[in-house]
PDB file of C-alpha atoms in Angstrom:
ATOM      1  CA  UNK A 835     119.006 238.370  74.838  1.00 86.00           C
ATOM      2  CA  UNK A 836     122.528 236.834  74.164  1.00 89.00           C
ATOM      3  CA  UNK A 837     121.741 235.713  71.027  1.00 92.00           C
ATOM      4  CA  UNK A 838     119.989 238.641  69.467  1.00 95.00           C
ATOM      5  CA  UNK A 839     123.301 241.104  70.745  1.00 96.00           C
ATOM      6  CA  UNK A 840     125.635 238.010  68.744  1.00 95.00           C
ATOM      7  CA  UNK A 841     123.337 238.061  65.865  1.00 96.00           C
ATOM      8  CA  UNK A 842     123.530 241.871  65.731  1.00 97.00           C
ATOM      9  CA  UNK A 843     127.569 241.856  66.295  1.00 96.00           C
ATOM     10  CA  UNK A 844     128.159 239.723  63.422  1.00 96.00           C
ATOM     11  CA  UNK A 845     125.906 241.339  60.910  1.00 96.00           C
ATOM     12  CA  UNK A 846     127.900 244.695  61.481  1.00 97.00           C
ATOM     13  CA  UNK A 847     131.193 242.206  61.069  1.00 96.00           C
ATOM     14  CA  UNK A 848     130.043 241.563  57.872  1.00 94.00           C
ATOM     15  CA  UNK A 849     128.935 245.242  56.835  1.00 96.00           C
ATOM     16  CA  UNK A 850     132.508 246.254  57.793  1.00 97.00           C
ATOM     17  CA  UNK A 851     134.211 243.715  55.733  1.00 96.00           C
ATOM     18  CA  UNK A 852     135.387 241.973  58.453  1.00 95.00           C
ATOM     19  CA  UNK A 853     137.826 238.758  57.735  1.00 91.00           C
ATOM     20  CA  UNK A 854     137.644 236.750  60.789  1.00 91.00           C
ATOM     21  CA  UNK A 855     135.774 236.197  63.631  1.00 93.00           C
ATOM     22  CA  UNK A 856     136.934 235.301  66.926  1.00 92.00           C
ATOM     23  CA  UNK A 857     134.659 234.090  69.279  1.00 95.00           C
ATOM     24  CA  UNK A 858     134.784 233.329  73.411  1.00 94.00           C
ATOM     25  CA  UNK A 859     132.659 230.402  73.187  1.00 96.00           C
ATOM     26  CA  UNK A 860     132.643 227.520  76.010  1.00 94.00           C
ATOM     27  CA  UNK A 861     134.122 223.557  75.620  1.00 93.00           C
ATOM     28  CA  UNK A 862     130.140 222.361  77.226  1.00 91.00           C
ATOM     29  CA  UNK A 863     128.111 224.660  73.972  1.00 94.00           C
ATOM     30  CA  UNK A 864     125.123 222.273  73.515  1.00 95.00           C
ATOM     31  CA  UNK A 865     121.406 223.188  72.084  1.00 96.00           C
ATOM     32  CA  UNK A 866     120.715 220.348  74.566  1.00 96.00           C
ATOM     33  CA  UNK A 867     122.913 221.737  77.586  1.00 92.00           C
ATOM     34  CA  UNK A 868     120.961 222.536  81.260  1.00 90.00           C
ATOM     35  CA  UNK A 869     123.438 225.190  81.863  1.00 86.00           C
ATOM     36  CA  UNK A 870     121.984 228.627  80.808  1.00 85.00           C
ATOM     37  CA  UNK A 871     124.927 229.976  78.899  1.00 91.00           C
ATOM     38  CA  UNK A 872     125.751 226.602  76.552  1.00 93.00           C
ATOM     39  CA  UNK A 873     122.576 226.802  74.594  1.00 96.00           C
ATOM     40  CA  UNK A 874     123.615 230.747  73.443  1.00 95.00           C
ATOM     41  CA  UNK A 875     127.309 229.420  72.828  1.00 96.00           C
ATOM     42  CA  UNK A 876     125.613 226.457  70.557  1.00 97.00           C
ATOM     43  CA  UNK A 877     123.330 229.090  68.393  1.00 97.00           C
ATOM     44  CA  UNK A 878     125.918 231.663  68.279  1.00 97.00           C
ATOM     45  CA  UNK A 879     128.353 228.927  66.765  1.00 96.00           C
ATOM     46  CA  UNK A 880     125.836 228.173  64.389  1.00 97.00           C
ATOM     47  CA  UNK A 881     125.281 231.467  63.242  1.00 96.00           C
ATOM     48  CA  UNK A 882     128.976 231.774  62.454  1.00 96.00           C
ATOM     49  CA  UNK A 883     129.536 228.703  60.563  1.00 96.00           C
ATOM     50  CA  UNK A 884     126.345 229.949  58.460  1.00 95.00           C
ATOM     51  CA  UNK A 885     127.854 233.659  57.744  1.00 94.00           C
ATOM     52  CA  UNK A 886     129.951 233.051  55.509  1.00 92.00           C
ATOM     53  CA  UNK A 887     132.847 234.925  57.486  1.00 94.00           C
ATOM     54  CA  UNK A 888     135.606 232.939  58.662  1.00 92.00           C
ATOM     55  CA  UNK A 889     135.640 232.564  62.580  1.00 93.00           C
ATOM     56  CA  UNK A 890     137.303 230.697  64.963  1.00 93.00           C
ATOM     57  CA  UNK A 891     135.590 229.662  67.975  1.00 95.00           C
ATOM     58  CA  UNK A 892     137.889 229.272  71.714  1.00 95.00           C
ATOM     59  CA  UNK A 893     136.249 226.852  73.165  1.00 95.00           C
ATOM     60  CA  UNK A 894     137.634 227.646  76.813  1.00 95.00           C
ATOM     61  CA  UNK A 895     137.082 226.141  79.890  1.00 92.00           C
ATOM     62  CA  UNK A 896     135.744 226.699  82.760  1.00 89.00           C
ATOM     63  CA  UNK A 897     137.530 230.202  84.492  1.00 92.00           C
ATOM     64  CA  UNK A 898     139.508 229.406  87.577  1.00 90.00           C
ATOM     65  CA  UNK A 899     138.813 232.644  88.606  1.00 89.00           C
ATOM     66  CA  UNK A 900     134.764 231.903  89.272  1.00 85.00           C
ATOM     67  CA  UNK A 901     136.228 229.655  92.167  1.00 82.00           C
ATOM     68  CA  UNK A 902     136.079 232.213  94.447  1.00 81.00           C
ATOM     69  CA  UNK A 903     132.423 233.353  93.667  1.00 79.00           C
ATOM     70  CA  UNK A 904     132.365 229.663  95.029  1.00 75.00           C
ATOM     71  CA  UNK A 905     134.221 229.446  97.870  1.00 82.00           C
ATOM     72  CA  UNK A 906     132.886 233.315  98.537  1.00 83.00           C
ATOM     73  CA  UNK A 907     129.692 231.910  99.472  1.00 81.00           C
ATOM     74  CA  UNK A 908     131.198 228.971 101.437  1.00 85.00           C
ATOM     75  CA  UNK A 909     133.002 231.810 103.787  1.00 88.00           C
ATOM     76  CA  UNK A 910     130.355 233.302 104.718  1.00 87.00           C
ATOM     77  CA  UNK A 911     127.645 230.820 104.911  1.00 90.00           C
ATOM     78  CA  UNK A 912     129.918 227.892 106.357  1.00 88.00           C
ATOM     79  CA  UNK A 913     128.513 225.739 103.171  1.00 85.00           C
ATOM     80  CA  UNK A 914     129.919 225.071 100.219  1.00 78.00           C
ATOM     81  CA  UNK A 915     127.285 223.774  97.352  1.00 74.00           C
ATOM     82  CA  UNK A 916     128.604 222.330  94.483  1.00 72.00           C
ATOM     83  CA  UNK A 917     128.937 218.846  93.336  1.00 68.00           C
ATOM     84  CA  UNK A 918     131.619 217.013  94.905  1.00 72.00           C
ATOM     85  CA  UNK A 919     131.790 214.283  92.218  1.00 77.00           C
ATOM     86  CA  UNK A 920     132.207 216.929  89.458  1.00 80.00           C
ATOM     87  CA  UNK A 921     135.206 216.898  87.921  1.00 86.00           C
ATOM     88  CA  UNK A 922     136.591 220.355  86.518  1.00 86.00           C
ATOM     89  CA  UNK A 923     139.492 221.416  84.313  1.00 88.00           C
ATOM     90  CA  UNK A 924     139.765 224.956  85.959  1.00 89.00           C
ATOM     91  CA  UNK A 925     141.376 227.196  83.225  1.00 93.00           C
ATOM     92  CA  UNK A 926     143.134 230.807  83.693  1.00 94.00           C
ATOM     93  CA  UNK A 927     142.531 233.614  82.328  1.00 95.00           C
ATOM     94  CA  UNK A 928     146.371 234.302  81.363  1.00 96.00           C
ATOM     95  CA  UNK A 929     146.716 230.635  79.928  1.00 95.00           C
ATOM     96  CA  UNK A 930     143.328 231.139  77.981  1.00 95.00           C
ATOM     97  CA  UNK A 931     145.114 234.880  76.411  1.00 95.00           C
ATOM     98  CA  UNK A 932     147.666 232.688  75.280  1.00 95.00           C
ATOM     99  CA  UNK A 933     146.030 229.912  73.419  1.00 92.00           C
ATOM    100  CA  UNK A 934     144.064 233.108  71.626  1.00 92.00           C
ATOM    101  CA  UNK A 935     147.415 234.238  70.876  1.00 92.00           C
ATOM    102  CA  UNK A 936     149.027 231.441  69.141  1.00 90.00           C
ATOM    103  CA  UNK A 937     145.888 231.180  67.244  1.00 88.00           C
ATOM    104  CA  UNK A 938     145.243 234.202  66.081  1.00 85.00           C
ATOM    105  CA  UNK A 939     149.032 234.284  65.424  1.00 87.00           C
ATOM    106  CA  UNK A 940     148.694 231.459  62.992  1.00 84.00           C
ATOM    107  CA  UNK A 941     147.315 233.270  60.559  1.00 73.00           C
ATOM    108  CA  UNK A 942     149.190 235.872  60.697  1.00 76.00           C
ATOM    109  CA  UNK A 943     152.614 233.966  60.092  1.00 72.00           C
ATOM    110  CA  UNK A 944     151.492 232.092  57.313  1.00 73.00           C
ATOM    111  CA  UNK A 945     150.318 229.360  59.148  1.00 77.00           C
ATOM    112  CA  UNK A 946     146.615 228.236  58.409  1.00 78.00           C
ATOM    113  CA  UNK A 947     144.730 229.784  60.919  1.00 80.00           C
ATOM    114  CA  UNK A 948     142.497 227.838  62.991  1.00 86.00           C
ATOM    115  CA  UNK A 949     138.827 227.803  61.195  1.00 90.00           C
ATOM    116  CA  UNK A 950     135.696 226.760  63.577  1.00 91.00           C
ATOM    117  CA  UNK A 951     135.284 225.606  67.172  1.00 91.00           C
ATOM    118  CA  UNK A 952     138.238 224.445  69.178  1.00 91.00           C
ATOM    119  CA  UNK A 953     138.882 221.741  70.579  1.00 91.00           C
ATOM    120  CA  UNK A 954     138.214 222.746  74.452  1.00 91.00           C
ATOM    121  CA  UNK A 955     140.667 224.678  75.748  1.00 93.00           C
ATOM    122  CA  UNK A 956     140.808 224.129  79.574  1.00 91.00           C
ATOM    123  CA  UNK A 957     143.774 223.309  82.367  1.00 87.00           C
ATOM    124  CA  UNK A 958     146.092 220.572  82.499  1.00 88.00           C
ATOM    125  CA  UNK A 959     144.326 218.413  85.236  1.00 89.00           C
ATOM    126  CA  UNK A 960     140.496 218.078  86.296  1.00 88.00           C
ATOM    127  CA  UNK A 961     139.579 218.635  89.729  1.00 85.00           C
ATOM    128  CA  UNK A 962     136.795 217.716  91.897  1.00 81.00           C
ATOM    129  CA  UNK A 963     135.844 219.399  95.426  1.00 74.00           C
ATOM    130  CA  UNK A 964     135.873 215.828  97.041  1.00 73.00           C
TER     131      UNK A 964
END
């Protein structure tokens, strides 16, 4: 389970005497969400803010990258299922290095570094497959 491998990370963060935390955590983490993954992001953000180690948490979008898992399946089968209505901010993998960057970076220079979730970190311009 997720959670239990998360749980398990962060207590040997804390034997080390690690100082911060940085977590890949997604914009939709919910306890309430229908999508498998959000539910794990949700408890795994709560069991940060409740260690007592600083963390930040990206919250980053949805990977541009898993569009061709979907259009994969559309190739071959001549069908493409996803919602058409469904708006997506499609985020890269380069762009999403680079926001983890400047954060990190932050408190490194001086700056306050970024404590907590982020606000979501995702592309420029939602898309739908209308």
């Amino acid at each position: 389970e997720a959670l239990a491998r998360h749980a398990a990370a962060l207590e040997a963060a804390r034997a080390a005497g690690v100082g911060r935390v940085l977590y890949t955590s997604h914009q939709g983490a919910s306890p309430t969400s229908p999508f498998p993954p959000m539910p794990d992001h949700a408890a795994t953000e709560k069991l940060l803010a409740a260690s007592g180690i600083a963390y930040t948490s990206l919250r980053n979008g949805f990977y541009a990258s898993t569009t061709l898992q979907l259009l994969g399946d559309a190739l071959n089968s001549g069908k493409l299922y996803a919602p058409e209505d469904g708006p997506v901010s499609w985020t890269t993998h380069a762009d999403l290095a680079e926001a983890a960057a400047v954060i990190l970076a932050a408190g490194e220079s001086g700056e306050a570094p970024f404590d907590g979730p982020t606000p979501a970190l995702t592309g420029p311009e939602a898309l739908d497959l209308a």
